[in-house]
């Protein structure tokens, strides 16, 4: 499992520094300012985070880059429209907005101009304004930011304990060893700017840890009893795989393209077309190899086609040992293997993004005149670690994309309800979350994965069984599935109305049984995943070798490919 820390500007420091634990509520304002006048609004404060340590004050000459999110217009209207469009019981027309329509509906040009004028009049260099005037990128010295935002900056660094923990526990770790970042405990903006500014990123937000959701089998080159005939099919290509199991009780059939198509009843000849489009999101120096893709396509007897590279992380020399292509190759090989003729994009967002990587991805998609219609994200974060402004920005861009007919699939995670850090003993009660609902709960061990928990994505869980000739069931490491499919209830998003019946029915069904969940989860939160697909025994070509991978990282691009097949037929 790879780990990524999203951070901005990097400074190399001597580690022999005296440091203290983070105190998000203590702050000394520059120039002798002890309080904030009534002319300013306090914005989002830093979350208390035991993973980070607070170092000395930031050098006031240091140049710091921020992203300013402008309040967009008509988002509630678009949200309602998307909800109505998604209700297939009442809607059969599926009329989507164009890119130009969305830009016109949401653009807040007056607000953007007012913010730019405020910045430039205070000595800030505005470097970029997005097409729809939704985001502004700007650079200034720490001295200017401190005065402008009525705050002060310190340097923060991941604690040595967590640096060591992550390096030992996870492969493909992107080390941040001696890197430090400037952040403030909170910040303030003039009331006059409050009507225009949603949030300023890279001021009070500490980086979150981003994980991919794939696991390589411990004996990946030679999984015991796997049938080496990659093209072996179910005996009856049109039968029910649960009632007519694969007749190989002493072997395991790999989840190659033919097997997946057969398992889910994809008709022969349904291969997509070039008029539709799809993408996989990648980050953390995860590349993909075109030569491995070609070999995968040859092995699976599918149409040979290259992926369009966005972000510059294709044509890497893959290294099996450091895992620099595991996720990337898995995602691109299977989304293209199943929807073969669909125009495909390998969409890379660098780990040094100035924004949260998921928000950066959605902003890039939203700036595309013709964004890919089906998209897969095989990465996630601990929901409770995220800031509400980050999740809101992601949702805003997803709502706009949905109004254009764009679908985003997200892996639900590979560590059950405890999340990517397996925090079974950590507090997961309402007091430790950003929950704004009226109910409260207490307990430990429940850590949803974001962005899978967002109600504006299709969260894809994982199943197991058909490879061994058994009925499809939830993937569980306890039962030999290598991973345990992620899922649970959001601690930020309330339950959507379409789940108002199924969630109470589920909780009532398991109440008092051996599967009755212990306390620690939010019964009023959005439940996920939305759908599940096979997550086991995927043969992926990496550095010319076929390795066996497991995880919801496979489930998500597989389902995204099926959405592409449907789009091609509409």
XYZ file of C-alpha atoms in Angstrom:
570
model
C 0.000 0.000 0.000
C 1.479 3.329 -1.017
C 1.235 6.435 1.110
C 1.363 10.030 0.044
C 1.584 13.251 1.951
C 0.187 16.254 0.124
C 2.145 19.374 0.841
C 3.187 22.525 -0.894
C 6.484 24.382 -0.709
C 9.326 22.364 0.762
C 12.163 23.651 2.924
C 15.104 21.529 4.074
C 15.877 22.041 7.755
C 18.174 20.661 10.400
C 16.078 18.295 12.502
C 17.935 19.163 15.701
C 15.190 21.610 16.630
C 13.206 22.039 19.756
C 9.587 21.314 18.950
C 6.232 21.220 20.675
C 2.954 19.437 20.109
C 0.449 21.188 17.864
C -1.814 23.633 19.650
C -4.354 24.700 17.068
C -5.832 27.360 19.320
C -2.741 29.307 20.313
C -1.567 32.086 18.038
C 0.424 35.282 18.294
C -0.474 37.727 15.575
C 2.264 39.750 13.897
C 3.021 43.382 14.515
C 1.658 43.335 18.027
C -1.930 42.527 16.982
C -3.537 40.783 19.939
C -7.106 40.573 18.722
C -9.093 40.705 15.524
C -11.235 43.739 14.861
C -14.913 43.454 14.086
C -14.057 44.085 10.450
C -12.719 40.540 9.951
C -14.139 37.008 9.846
C -12.348 34.028 11.365
C -12.041 31.218 8.816
C -11.325 27.476 9.127
C -8.989 26.551 11.965
C -6.293 23.882 11.911
C -7.434 20.472 13.095
C -5.646 19.041 16.094
C -3.379 16.349 14.657
C -1.099 14.217 16.785
C 0.847 13.095 13.707
C 2.471 16.518 13.302
C 4.845 18.562 15.396
C 5.049 22.329 15.480
C 8.471 23.848 14.917
C 9.676 27.459 14.875
C 8.046 30.431 13.189
C 8.302 30.604 9.422
C 10.860 32.961 7.898
C 8.889 36.046 6.938
C 10.769 36.317 3.629
C 9.659 32.868 2.528
C 7.417 32.965 -0.576
C 4.230 30.980 0.001
C 1.634 29.897 -2.568
C -2.088 29.635 -1.720
C -5.288 28.657 -3.523
C -8.384 30.782 -2.963
C -11.758 29.175 -3.562
C -14.393 31.645 -4.759
C -18.035 31.109 -3.780
C -19.772 29.683 -6.827
C -23.282 30.511 -7.935
C -26.277 28.221 -8.374
C -24.670 25.135 -6.791
C -27.851 24.278 -4.870
C -29.861 24.535 -8.090
C -27.430 22.234 -9.925
C -27.440 19.794 -7.003
C -31.232 19.568 -7.161
C -31.092 19.095 -10.932
C -28.555 16.277 -10.617
C -30.691 14.574 -7.974
C -33.720 14.713 -10.237
C -31.737 13.429 -13.207
C -30.459 10.519 -11.140
C -33.974 9.443 -10.214
C -34.540 7.054 -13.102
C -37.987 6.161 -11.777
C -39.184 9.659 -12.640
C -36.803 10.633 -15.416
C -36.045 9.056 -18.766
C -34.773 12.058 -20.719
C -31.290 12.475 -19.215
C -30.685 15.983 -20.484
C -27.235 17.166 -19.402
C -25.706 20.600 -19.277
C -22.837 21.569 -21.560
C -19.484 22.796 -20.292
C -20.406 26.334 -21.326
C -23.729 26.092 -19.472
C -22.015 25.063 -16.240
C -19.424 27.813 -16.501
C -22.121 30.414 -17.048
C -24.270 29.114 -14.194
C -21.510 28.937 -11.589
C -19.099 31.729 -12.499
C -18.748 34.475 -9.909
C -16.744 36.918 -11.967
C -17.555 39.941 -9.803
C -16.425 38.093 -6.693
C -13.247 36.935 -8.393
C -12.420 40.470 -9.545
C -13.005 41.844 -6.036
C -10.683 39.235 -4.501
C -7.974 39.793 -7.130
C -8.115 43.562 -6.485
C -7.873 42.969 -2.727
C -4.865 40.707 -3.176
C -2.977 42.878 -5.623
C -3.568 46.055 -3.632
C -1.838 44.358 -0.710
C 1.253 43.265 -2.639
C 0.168 39.711 -3.520
C 1.117 38.273 -6.918
C -1.911 36.629 -8.544
C -0.502 33.861 -10.742
C -3.622 32.209 -12.162
C -7.401 32.471 -12.274
C -9.324 29.421 -13.498
C -11.580 29.672 -16.542
C -14.808 30.014 -14.610
C -13.286 32.362 -12.013
C -13.764 29.633 -9.393
C -10.196 29.457 -8.049
C -7.363 31.952 -7.732
C -3.716 31.009 -7.284
C -1.516 33.595 -5.590
C 1.973 33.998 -4.125
C 3.382 36.392 -1.533
C 5.898 36.479 1.287
C 4.913 35.067 4.666
C 5.161 38.607 6.002
C 2.424 39.783 3.621
C 0.189 36.781 4.281
C 0.504 37.219 8.024
C -0.565 40.835 7.831
C -3.287 40.242 5.247
C -4.814 37.214 6.981
C -4.251 38.432 10.553
C -2.329 35.339 11.570
C 1.177 33.952 11.937
C 2.866 30.945 10.370
C 4.957 28.191 11.932
C 6.714 25.259 10.344
C 5.125 21.832 10.764
C 6.537 18.371 10.213
C 5.328 14.802 10.446
C 6.558 13.409 13.760
C 9.497 10.957 13.725
C 7.204 8.245 15.086
C 4.860 8.437 12.104
C 7.701 8.800 9.606
C 9.148 5.544 10.933
C 5.760 3.836 11.174
C 4.810 4.521 7.577
C 8.221 3.653 6.180
C 8.129 0.252 7.874
C 4.513 -0.581 7.149
C 4.008 0.419 3.550
C 5.777 -0.056 0.251
C 6.100 2.753 -2.247
C 6.230 5.315 0.548
C 6.955 8.857 -0.614
C 9.316 10.008 2.124
C 8.844 13.473 3.558
C 11.679 12.908 6.047
C 13.173 16.370 6.522
C 10.497 18.300 4.672
C 8.542 20.899 6.573
C 5.577 23.057 5.642
C 4.412 26.520 6.707
C 0.936 26.638 8.230
C -1.139 28.861 10.514
C -3.497 27.785 13.306
C -6.289 29.858 11.741
C -6.742 32.964 9.579
C -9.084 35.886 9.057
C -10.403 37.811 6.076
C -12.197 41.171 5.836
C -15.973 41.001 6.071
C -16.136 42.502 2.583
C -14.247 39.455 1.254
C -16.403 37.008 3.194
C -19.184 37.242 0.630
C -16.760 36.116 -2.101
C -14.241 33.724 -0.485
C -15.175 30.146 0.356
C -11.772 29.070 1.649
C -8.032 29.703 1.307
C -6.066 26.470 0.961
C -2.526 25.932 2.250
C -2.974 28.270 5.194
C -4.461 26.243 8.071
C -4.823 22.830 6.385
C -2.294 20.196 7.417
C -1.578 17.539 4.769
C -3.623 14.347 4.822
C -2.332 10.873 4.089
C -3.494 9.382 0.786
C -3.538 5.633 0.203
C -4.093 3.467 -2.833
C -6.340 0.442 -2.464
C -4.473 -2.495 -3.941
C -2.485 -5.367 -2.475
C -0.066 -7.698 -4.208
C -0.427 -11.347 -3.291
C 2.503 -12.403 -1.056
C 3.451 -14.940 -3.726
C 2.412 -12.727 -6.621
C 4.419 -14.485 -9.335
C 3.033 -17.907 -8.515
C -0.205 -17.812 -6.535
C -0.861 -21.373 -5.348
C -3.271 -23.340 -7.574
C -3.996 -20.468 -9.964
C -4.865 -21.843 -13.373
C -2.125 -20.510 -15.661
C -4.381 -20.504 -18.736
C -5.245 -16.809 -18.738
C -8.050 -17.304 -21.237
C -9.897 -20.106 -19.423
C -13.608 -19.292 -19.330
C -16.643 -20.356 -17.393
C -18.075 -23.519 -18.961
C -21.276 -21.737 -20.032
C -20.635 -18.107 -21.015
C -24.277 -17.100 -20.490
C -25.074 -18.961 -17.271
C -25.493 -17.576 -13.773
C -22.031 -17.740 -12.132
C -23.593 -18.261 -8.704
C -25.839 -21.166 -9.677
C -23.354 -22.687 -12.134
C -19.932 -22.260 -10.478
C -16.645 -22.476 -12.333
C -15.825 -26.178 -12.590
C -12.282 -26.020 -11.229
C -12.639 -26.891 -7.523
C -8.920 -27.486 -7.062
C -7.681 -24.391 -8.829
C -8.204 -20.664 -8.977
C -9.171 -18.927 -12.195
C -7.580 -15.476 -12.551
C -9.764 -12.412 -13.022
C -8.636 -11.699 -16.565
C -10.728 -9.729 -19.048
C -12.575 -12.781 -20.391
C -13.377 -13.989 -16.878
C -14.754 -10.592 -15.790
C -16.851 -10.229 -18.932
C -18.193 -13.716 -18.443
C -18.853 -13.284 -14.726
C -20.925 -10.147 -15.186
C -22.607 -11.120 -18.428
C -21.025 -8.536 -20.719
C -22.270 -9.468 -24.224
C -19.612 -10.427 -26.795
C -18.775 -7.515 -29.042
C -19.613 -4.873 -26.447
C -16.266 -3.071 -26.416
C -17.019 0.668 -26.268
C -16.196 3.264 -28.891
C -13.890 6.213 -29.435
C -16.719 8.732 -29.044
C -16.914 8.022 -25.311
C -14.106 8.624 -22.831
C -12.782 7.369 -19.512
C -9.925 8.101 -17.126
C -8.050 6.779 -14.119
C -6.766 9.148 -11.441
C -3.236 8.597 -10.163
C -0.779 10.345 -7.858
C 2.188 9.558 -5.527
C 4.638 8.987 -8.388
C 2.512 6.103 -9.674
C 3.190 5.736 -13.373
C 2.151 3.242 -15.979
C 4.128 1.435 -18.626
C 2.834 1.501 -22.235
C 4.854 -1.623 -23.011
C 3.220 -3.449 -20.088
C -0.166 -2.262 -21.342
C 0.568 -3.679 -24.794
C 1.631 -7.020 -23.315
C -1.509 -7.101 -21.146
C -3.669 -6.437 -24.213
C -1.848 -9.176 -26.128
C -2.265 -11.671 -23.276
C -5.978 -10.924 -23.035
C -6.586 -10.815 -26.816
C -8.121 -7.333 -26.689
C -7.814 -4.297 -28.935
C -4.412 -2.624 -28.668
C -4.642 1.068 -27.931
C -2.523 3.562 -25.994
C -3.737 5.826 -23.205
C -3.598 9.609 -23.381
C -1.147 10.851 -20.770
C -2.087 13.872 -18.647
C 0.465 14.857 -16.037
C 3.567 13.188 -17.466
C 3.753 9.863 -15.672
C 3.605 7.380 -18.525
C 6.459 5.477 -20.144
C 8.134 4.792 -16.806
C 10.629 2.022 -16.240
C 8.555 -0.073 -13.865
C 10.235 -1.584 -10.842
C 8.441 -4.483 -9.174
C 10.352 -3.990 -5.925
C 9.426 -0.349 -5.291
C 5.886 -0.625 -6.657
C 6.069 2.498 -8.833
C 3.650 1.050 -11.419
C 1.450 -1.340 -9.426
C -1.561 0.928 -9.072
C -1.130 2.716 -12.368
C -0.771 -0.459 -14.427
C -3.680 -2.179 -12.668
C -6.051 0.726 -13.263
C -5.210 1.507 -16.876
C -4.901 -2.125 -17.997
C -8.315 -3.181 -16.743
C -10.316 -0.079 -17.607
C -8.927 -0.304 -21.163
C -9.121 -4.088 -21.301
C -12.848 -4.095 -20.566
C -13.854 -0.989 -22.530
C -11.369 -1.512 -25.321
C -12.177 1.142 -27.903
C -13.020 3.938 -25.484
C -10.734 6.973 -25.528
C -8.755 6.619 -22.295
C -6.756 9.018 -20.139
C -4.102 8.364 -17.525
C -4.696 11.445 -15.364
C -1.820 12.119 -12.993
C -1.877 14.759 -10.246
C 1.532 15.350 -8.688
C 1.998 14.702 -4.982
C 3.317 18.257 -4.621
C -0.034 19.672 -5.702
C -0.893 22.982 -4.116
C -4.410 21.670 -3.606
C -5.668 18.467 -2.095
C -5.027 15.904 -4.891
C -8.683 14.962 -5.277
C -9.776 18.588 -5.454
C -6.948 19.300 -7.906
C -8.143 16.423 -10.083
C -11.723 17.629 -10.083
C -10.659 21.203 -10.869
C -8.647 19.922 -13.818
C -11.607 17.831 -14.976
C -13.960 20.777 -14.574
C -11.675 22.957 -16.697
C -11.741 20.397 -19.485
C -14.211 21.334 -22.218
C -14.995 17.647 -22.778
C -14.090 15.805 -19.558
C -13.984 11.993 -19.584
C -17.459 10.631 -18.952
C -16.410 7.719 -16.727
C -13.609 8.105 -14.177
C -12.013 5.885 -11.562
C -10.172 6.852 -8.357
C -8.420 4.008 -6.537
C -7.129 6.208 -3.710
C -8.520 7.383 -0.403
C -7.927 9.167 2.892
C -9.238 8.870 6.427
C -12.440 10.932 6.309
C -11.980 12.368 9.823
C -8.558 13.772 8.823
C -10.082 15.910 6.072
C -11.220 19.493 6.407
C -14.857 20.343 5.613
C -13.718 22.951 3.078
C -11.740 20.291 1.205
C -14.649 17.868 1.076
C -17.035 20.665 0.092
C -14.769 21.777 -2.755
C -14.530 18.202 -4.029
C -18.310 17.824 -3.871
C -18.899 21.132 -5.649
C -16.782 20.049 -8.596
C -18.414 16.592 -8.628
C -21.895 18.145 -8.672
C -20.943 20.269 -11.669
C -19.435 17.271 -13.467
C -22.514 15.170 -12.705
C -24.688 17.833 -14.331
C -22.595 17.296 -17.474
C -23.217 13.538 -17.399
C -19.824 12.675 -15.857
C -19.576 9.765 -13.382
C -16.750 9.253 -10.864
C -16.137 5.854 -9.268
C -14.044 5.535 -6.086
C -12.578 2.446 -4.404
C -14.131 1.908 -0.979
C -10.883 0.777 0.665
C -9.210 -2.494 1.640
C -9.265 -2.440 5.442
C -12.886 -2.861 6.398
C -14.525 -0.276 8.636
C -11.304 0.649 10.438
C -9.884 2.456 7.415
C -6.463 2.645 5.831
C -4.619 3.084 9.128
C -6.484 0.234 10.820
C -7.278 2.459 13.796
C -9.284 -0.169 15.660
C -8.590 1.356 19.082
C -8.828 5.023 18.105
C -11.775 7.229 19.016
C -14.297 7.371 16.165
C -17.102 9.088 18.055
C -18.935 12.217 16.955
C -16.632 14.421 19.043
C -13.697 13.313 16.861
C -15.421 14.156 13.578
C -16.788 17.132 11.652
C -20.360 15.928 12.061
C -22.954 18.714 12.087
C -26.025 16.554 12.692
C -28.091 16.552 15.874
C -27.277 12.976 16.907
C -24.095 11.903 18.662
C -22.330 8.574 19.097
C -19.282 7.173 20.849
C -16.888 4.294 20.391
C -13.753 3.307 18.511
C -12.565 1.750 15.287
C -14.725 3.236 12.506
C -12.844 5.377 9.999
C -14.603 5.903 6.648
C -12.616 6.491 3.480
C -12.964 9.787 1.627
C -13.751 10.450 -1.228
C -15.622 7.115 -1.282
C -17.880 8.499 1.449
C -18.975 11.437 -0.719
C -22.599 11.096 -1.885
C -21.569 12.447 -5.296
C -19.404 9.469 -6.279
C -20.148 5.804 -6.874
C -18.258 4.003 -4.103
C -17.156 0.548 -5.259
C -16.523 -2.238 -2.766
C -14.929 -5.631 -3.301
C -16.171 -9.212 -3.539
C -14.596 -12.671 -3.639
C -15.601 -16.247 -4.443
C -16.074 -16.757 -8.204
C -12.343 -17.382 -8.806
C -12.639 -20.527 -6.675
C -16.033 -21.480 -8.071
C -17.942 -20.144 -5.054
C -20.837 -17.673 -4.943
C -19.873 -13.999 -4.899
C -19.669 -12.553 -1.369
C -18.039 -9.625 0.381
C -14.249 -9.802 0.212
C -12.729 -10.577 3.613
C -9.113 -11.237 4.548
C -10.369 -13.526 7.301
C -11.869 -15.781 4.636
C -8.829 -15.738 2.362
C -9.629 -12.668 0.283
C -6.290 -10.951 1.145
C -8.174 -7.646 1.644
C -11.364 -6.734 3.504
C -13.668 -4.520 1.499
C -14.011 -1.030 2.931
C -17.392 0.339 3.896
C -19.426 1.916 6.652
C -21.105 5.193 7.467
C -19.820 8.715 6.941
C -18.965 10.930 9.893
C -19.437 14.044 7.738
C -22.173 13.401 5.183
C -25.730 12.810 6.395
C -27.682 9.879 5.020
C -29.101 10.712 1.567
C -32.854 10.276 1.155
C -32.453 7.312 -1.187
C -30.923 5.383 1.730
C -33.646 6.281 4.233
C -35.259 2.860 3.919
C -32.361 0.498 3.243
C -30.067 1.592 6.089
C -32.663 1.253 8.893
C -33.714 -2.071 7.374
C -30.097 -3.274 7.411
C -29.466 -2.130 10.995
C -32.704 -3.793 12.094
C -31.733 -6.999 10.292
C -28.339 -7.336 12.011
C -29.471 -6.097 15.425
C -28.710 -8.694 18.067
C -26.976 -11.009 15.589
C -23.317 -11.991 15.381
C -22.891 -9.366 12.657
C -24.388 -6.547 14.738
C -21.729 -3.790 14.594
C -20.319 -2.524 17.888
C -20.622 1.131 18.852
C -18.438 3.772 17.248
C -20.163 4.401 13.917
C -22.645 7.064 12.818
C -26.034 5.428 12.091
C -27.250 8.689 10.519
C -24.377 8.971 8.054
C -24.211 8.233 4.337
C -23.689 4.509 3.878
C -21.153 3.134 1.393
C -20.161 1.352 -0.843
C -22.887 1.782 -3.428
C -21.949 -1.280 -5.450
C -19.334 -4.047 -5.297
C -17.296 -5.897 -7.901
C -14.793 -8.739 -7.809
C -11.587 -7.706 -6.007
C -9.446 -10.844 -6.170
C -6.808 -12.512 -8.362
C -6.263 -9.814 -10.994
C -3.339 -10.690 -13.334
C -1.517 -7.399 -13.929
C 1.562 -7.021 -16.138
C 4.298 -5.147 -14.270
C 7.797 -4.827 -15.723
C 6.994 -7.621 -18.174
C 5.864 -10.023 -15.436
C 2.280 -11.008 -14.658
C 1.637 -10.484 -10.944
C -1.549 -11.194 -9.001
C -3.185 -8.172 -7.368
C -6.141 -7.817 -5.020
C -8.211 -4.870 -3.876
C -10.990 -2.404 -4.516
C -8.383 -0.681 -6.685
C -9.398 -3.308 -9.233
C -13.135 -3.130 -8.527
C -13.375 0.598 -9.270
C -11.789 0.699 -12.763
C -13.702 -2.476 -13.691
C -17.013 -0.810 -12.868
C -15.893 2.442 -14.533
C -15.199 0.449 -17.708
C -18.708 -0.994 -17.575
C -20.146 2.515 -17.281
C -18.134 3.352 -20.421
C -19.695 0.390 -22.213
C -23.147 1.658 -21.266
C -22.273 5.201 -22.368
C -21.152 3.857 -25.737
C -24.547 2.256 -26.299
C -26.639 5.314 -25.415
